[in-house]
Tab-separated table of C-alpha atoms in Angstrom:
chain	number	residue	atom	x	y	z
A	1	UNK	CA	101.408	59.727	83.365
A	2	UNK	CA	103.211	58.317	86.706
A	3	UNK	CA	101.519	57.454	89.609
A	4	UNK	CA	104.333	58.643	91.956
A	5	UNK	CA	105.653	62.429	91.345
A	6	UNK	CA	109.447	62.432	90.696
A	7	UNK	CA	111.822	63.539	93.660
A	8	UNK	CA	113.362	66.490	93.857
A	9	UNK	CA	117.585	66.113	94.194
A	10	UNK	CA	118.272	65.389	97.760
A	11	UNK	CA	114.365	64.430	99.080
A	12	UNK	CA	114.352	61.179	100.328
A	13	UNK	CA	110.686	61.433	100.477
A	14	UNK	CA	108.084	59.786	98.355
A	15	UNK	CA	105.157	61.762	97.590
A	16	UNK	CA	101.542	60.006	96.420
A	17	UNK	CA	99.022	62.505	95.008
A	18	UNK	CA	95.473	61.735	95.321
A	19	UNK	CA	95.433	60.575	91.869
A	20	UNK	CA	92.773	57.818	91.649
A	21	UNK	CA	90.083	58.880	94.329
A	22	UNK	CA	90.196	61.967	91.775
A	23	UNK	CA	90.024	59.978	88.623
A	24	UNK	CA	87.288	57.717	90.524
A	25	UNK	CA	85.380	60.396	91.272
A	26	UNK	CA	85.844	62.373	88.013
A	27	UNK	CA	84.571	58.687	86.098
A	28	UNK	CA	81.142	58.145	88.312
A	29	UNK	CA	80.838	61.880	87.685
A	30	UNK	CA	80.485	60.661	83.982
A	31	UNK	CA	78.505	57.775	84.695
A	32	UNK	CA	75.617	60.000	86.731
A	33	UNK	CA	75.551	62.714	84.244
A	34	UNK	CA	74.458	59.945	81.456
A	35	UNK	CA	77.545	60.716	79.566
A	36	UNK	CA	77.930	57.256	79.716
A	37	UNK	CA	74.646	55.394	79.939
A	38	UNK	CA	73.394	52.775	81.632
A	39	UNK	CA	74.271	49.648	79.419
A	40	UNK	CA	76.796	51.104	77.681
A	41	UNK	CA	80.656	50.461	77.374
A	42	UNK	CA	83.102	51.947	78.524
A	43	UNK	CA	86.183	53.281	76.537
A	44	UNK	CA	89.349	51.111	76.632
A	45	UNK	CA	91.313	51.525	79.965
A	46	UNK	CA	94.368	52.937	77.381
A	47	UNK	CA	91.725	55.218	76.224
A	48	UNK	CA	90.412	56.051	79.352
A	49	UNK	CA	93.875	56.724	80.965
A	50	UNK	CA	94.075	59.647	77.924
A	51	UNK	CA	91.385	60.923	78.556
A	52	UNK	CA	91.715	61.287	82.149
A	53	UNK	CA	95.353	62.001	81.986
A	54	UNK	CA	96.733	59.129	84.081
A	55	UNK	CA	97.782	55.593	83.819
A	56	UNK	CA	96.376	52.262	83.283
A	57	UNK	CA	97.258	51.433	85.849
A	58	UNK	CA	95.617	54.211	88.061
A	59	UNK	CA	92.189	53.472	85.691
A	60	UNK	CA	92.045	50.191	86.842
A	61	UNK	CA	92.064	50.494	90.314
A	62	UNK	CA	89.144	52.756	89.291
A	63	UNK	CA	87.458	51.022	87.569
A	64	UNK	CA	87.718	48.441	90.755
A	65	UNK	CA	86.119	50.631	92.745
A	66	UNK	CA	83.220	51.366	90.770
A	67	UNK	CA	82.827	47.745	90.023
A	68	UNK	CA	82.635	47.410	93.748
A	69	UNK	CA	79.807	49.948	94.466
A	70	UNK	CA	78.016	48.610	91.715
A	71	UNK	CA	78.211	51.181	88.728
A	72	UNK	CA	80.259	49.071	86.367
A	73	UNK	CA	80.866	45.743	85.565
A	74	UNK	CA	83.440	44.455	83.513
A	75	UNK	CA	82.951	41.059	81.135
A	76	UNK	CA	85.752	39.023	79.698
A	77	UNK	CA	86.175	39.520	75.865
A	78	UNK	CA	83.246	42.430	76.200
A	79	UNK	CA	84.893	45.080	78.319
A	80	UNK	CA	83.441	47.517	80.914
A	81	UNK	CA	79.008	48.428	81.023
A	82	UNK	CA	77.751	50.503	82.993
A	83	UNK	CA	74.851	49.421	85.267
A	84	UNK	CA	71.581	49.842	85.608
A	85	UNK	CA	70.486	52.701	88.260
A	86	UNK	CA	68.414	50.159	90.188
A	87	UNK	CA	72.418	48.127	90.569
A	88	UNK	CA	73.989	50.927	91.983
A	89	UNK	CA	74.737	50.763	96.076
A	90	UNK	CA	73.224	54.641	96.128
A	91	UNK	CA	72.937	53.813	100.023
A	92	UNK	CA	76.997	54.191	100.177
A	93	UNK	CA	78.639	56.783	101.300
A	94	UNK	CA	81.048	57.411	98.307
A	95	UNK	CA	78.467	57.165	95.889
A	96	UNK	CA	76.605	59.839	97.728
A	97	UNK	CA	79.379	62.336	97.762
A	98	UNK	CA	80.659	61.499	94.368
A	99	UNK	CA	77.072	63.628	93.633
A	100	UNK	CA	76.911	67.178	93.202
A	101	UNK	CA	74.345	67.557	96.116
A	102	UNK	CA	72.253	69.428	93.224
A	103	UNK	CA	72.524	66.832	91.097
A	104	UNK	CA	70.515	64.396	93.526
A	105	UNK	CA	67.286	62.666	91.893
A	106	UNK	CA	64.592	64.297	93.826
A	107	UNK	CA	63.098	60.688	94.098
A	108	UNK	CA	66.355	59.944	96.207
A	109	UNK	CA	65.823	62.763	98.788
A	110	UNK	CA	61.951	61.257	98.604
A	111	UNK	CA	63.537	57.718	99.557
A	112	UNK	CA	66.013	59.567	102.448
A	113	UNK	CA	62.752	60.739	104.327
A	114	UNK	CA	60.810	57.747	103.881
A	115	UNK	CA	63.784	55.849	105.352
A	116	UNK	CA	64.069	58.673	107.996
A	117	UNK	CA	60.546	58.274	108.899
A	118	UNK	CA	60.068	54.795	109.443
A	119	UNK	CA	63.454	54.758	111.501
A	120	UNK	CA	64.302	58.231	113.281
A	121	UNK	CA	60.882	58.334	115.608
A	122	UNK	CA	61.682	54.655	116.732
A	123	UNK	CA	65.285	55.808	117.262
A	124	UNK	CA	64.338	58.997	119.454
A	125	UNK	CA	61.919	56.971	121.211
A	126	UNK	CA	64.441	54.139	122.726
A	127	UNK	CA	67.467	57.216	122.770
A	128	UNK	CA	64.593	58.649	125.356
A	129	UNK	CA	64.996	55.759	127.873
A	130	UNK	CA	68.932	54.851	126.868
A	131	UNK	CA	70.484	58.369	126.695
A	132	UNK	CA	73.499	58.671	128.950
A	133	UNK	CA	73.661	61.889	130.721
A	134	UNK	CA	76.710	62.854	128.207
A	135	UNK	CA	74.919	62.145	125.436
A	136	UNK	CA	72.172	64.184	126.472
A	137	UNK	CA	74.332	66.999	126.882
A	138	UNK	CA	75.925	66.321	123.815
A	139	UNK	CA	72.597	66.313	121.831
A	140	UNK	CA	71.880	70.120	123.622
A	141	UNK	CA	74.776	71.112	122.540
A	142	UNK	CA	74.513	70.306	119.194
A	143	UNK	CA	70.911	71.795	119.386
A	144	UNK	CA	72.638	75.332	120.425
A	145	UNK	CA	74.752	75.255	117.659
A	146	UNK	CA	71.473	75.176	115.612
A	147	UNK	CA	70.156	77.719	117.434
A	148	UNK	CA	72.797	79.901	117.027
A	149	UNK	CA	73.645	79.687	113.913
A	150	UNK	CA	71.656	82.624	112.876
A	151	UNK	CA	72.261	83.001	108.835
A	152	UNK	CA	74.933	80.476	108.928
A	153	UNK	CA	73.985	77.860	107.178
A	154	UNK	CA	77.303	75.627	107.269
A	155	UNK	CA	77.256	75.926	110.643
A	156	UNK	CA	73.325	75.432	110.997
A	157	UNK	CA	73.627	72.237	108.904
A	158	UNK	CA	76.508	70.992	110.515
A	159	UNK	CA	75.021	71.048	113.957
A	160	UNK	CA	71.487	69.664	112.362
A	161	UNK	CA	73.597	66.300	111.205
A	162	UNK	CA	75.578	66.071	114.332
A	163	UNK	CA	72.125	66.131	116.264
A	164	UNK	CA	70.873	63.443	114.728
A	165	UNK	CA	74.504	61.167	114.725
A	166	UNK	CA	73.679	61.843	118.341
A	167	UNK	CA	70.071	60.505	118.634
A	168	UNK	CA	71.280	57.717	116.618
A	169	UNK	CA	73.823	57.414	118.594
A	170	UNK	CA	71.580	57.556	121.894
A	171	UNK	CA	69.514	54.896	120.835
A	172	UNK	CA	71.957	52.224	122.013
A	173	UNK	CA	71.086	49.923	119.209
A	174	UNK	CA	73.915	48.738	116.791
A	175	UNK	CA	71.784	47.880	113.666
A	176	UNK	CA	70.258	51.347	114.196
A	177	UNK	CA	73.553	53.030	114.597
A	178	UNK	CA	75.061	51.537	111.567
A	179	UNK	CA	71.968	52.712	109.520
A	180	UNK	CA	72.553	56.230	110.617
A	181	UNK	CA	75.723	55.968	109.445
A	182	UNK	CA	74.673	54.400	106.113
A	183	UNK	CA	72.499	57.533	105.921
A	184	UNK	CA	74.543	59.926	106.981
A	185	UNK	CA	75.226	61.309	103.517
A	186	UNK	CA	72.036	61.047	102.730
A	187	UNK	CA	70.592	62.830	105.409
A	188	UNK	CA	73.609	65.713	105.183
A	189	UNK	CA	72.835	66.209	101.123
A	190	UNK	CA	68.506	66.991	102.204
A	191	UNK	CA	69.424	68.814	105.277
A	192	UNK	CA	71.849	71.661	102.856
A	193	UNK	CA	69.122	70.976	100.204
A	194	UNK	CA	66.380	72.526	102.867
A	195	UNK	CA	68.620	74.575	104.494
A	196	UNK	CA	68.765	77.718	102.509
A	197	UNK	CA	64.551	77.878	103.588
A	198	UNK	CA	63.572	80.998	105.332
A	199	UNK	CA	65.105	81.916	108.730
A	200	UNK	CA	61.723	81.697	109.801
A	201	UNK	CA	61.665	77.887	109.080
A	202	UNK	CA	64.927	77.378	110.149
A	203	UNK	CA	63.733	78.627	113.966
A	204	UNK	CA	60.801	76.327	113.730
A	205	UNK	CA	62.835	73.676	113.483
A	206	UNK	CA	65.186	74.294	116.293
A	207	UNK	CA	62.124	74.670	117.812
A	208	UNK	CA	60.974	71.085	117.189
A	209	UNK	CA	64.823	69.798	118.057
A	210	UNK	CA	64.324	71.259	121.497
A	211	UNK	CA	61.380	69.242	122.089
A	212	UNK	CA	63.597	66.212	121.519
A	213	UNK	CA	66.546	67.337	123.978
A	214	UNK	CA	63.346	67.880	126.869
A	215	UNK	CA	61.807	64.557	126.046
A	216	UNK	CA	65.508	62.728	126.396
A	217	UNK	CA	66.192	64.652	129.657
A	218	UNK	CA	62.881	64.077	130.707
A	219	UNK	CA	63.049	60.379	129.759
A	220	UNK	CA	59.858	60.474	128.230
A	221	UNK	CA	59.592	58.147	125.123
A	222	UNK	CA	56.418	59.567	123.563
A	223	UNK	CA	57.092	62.956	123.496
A	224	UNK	CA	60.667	61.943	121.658
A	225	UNK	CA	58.860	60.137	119.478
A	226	UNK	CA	55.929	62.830	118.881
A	227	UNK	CA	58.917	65.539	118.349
A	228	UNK	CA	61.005	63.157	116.180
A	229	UNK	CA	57.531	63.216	113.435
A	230	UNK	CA	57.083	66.957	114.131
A	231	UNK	CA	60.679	67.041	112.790
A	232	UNK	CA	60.281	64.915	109.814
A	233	UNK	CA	57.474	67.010	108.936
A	234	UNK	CA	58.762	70.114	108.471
A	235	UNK	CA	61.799	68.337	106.484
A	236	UNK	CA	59.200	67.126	104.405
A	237	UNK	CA	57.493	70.772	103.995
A	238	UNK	CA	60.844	71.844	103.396
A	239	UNK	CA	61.575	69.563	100.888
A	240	UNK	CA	58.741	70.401	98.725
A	241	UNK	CA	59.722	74.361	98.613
A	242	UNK	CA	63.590	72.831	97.694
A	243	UNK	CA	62.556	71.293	95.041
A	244	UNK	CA	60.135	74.489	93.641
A	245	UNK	CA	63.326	76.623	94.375
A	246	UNK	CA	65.101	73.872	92.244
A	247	UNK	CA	63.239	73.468	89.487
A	248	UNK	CA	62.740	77.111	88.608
């Protein structure tokens, strides 16, 4: 159990697997699947570093992490608990993509488009009188890629989240930027959880994103804004036929 693999004869070089992101992400598995519950304790870090096949070393640096985005805390003389849900930053990146995007609470992707629509028509609406003429072109790019995705959906959801970093972007405001980028996660785990809807859908929606790239070239804040709702509601339409495809 080394954290350093051992040199070949004649390699001067020193190679560092990606040991403890792995482990990290491997442990808050664990914790979201309730196989170890909130309020519970942890196993020993020597018993941990069996179990996960590493060393103590590598477990606590782990275990520093988690303790930083708020699944675990660790008590003198008591050990490692896990927190409470409510403690956990679920907002963070990391924590997002420790998830299996199936794995998501549906009350999470519920929380993601209440978040998305008291922010996004806001956003559109200043990105509609801040745009620069690149970002503009930017954002239609990013709506072709949509559009032409067909029945590619990596490619479809790709260009979906870059269109929105872009309005984000666009709006020019910093506290709004760095909330898109809180969400980004967020918003990429809904947008593949709505993504495999109908074709059909999928146009109506580039549809509604090419209302936003007019109303920014157009420079016309309440039609951004109008298109920026149309778009949240047919993510929230979307949503509810997810979660039927997801709980049958």
């Amino acid at each position: 159990m080394t954290e350093i693999s051992k040199k070949a004869p004649g390699d001067t070089t020193t190679r560092r697997p990606r040991v403890m992101p792995d482990v990290t992400k491997a442990m808050a598995s664990d914790i979201f699947s309730g196989r170890y519950p909130a309020g519970s304790s942890l196993p020993t870090e020597n018993e941990l570093g069996v179990e996960y096949g590493v060393s103590r070393t590598v477990i606590r640096e782990a275990l520093k992490v988690l303790a930083a985005k708020g699944l675990v805390l660790s008590r003198p003389r008591v050990g490692t608990i896990v927190c409470n849900e409510d403690d956990w930053n679920i907002i963070d990146p990391q924590v997002l993509a420790w998830h299996a995007p199936h794995a998501l609470d549906d009350k999470l992707f519920d929380a993601i488009l209440e978040t998305r629509r008291a922010i996004e028509p806001l956003v559109a609406e200043l990105a509609a009188t801040r745009a620069t003429l690149q970002e503009i072109a930017d954002l239609e790019a990013a709506w072709r890629g949509m559009a032409g995705a067909g029945e590619d959906l990596v490619m479809f959801s790709r260009s979906d989240i870059a269109f929105h970093q872009i309005v984000y972007a666009a709006s020019h405001n910093p506290i709004f930027r760095q909330i898109g980028n809180l969400i980004d996660t967020g918003l990429k785990f809904s947008l593949e959880a709505t993504a495999t809807i109908s074709l059909d859908r999928r146009m109506e929606a580039v549809a509604a994103h090419r209302e936003v790239v007019e109303a920014l070239r157009m420079r016309d804040a309440e039609a951004a804004r109008g298109a920026a709702n149309k778009i949240l509601d047919l993510a929230a339409r979307d949503l509810v036929s997810a979660k039927k495809l997801k709980n049958n």
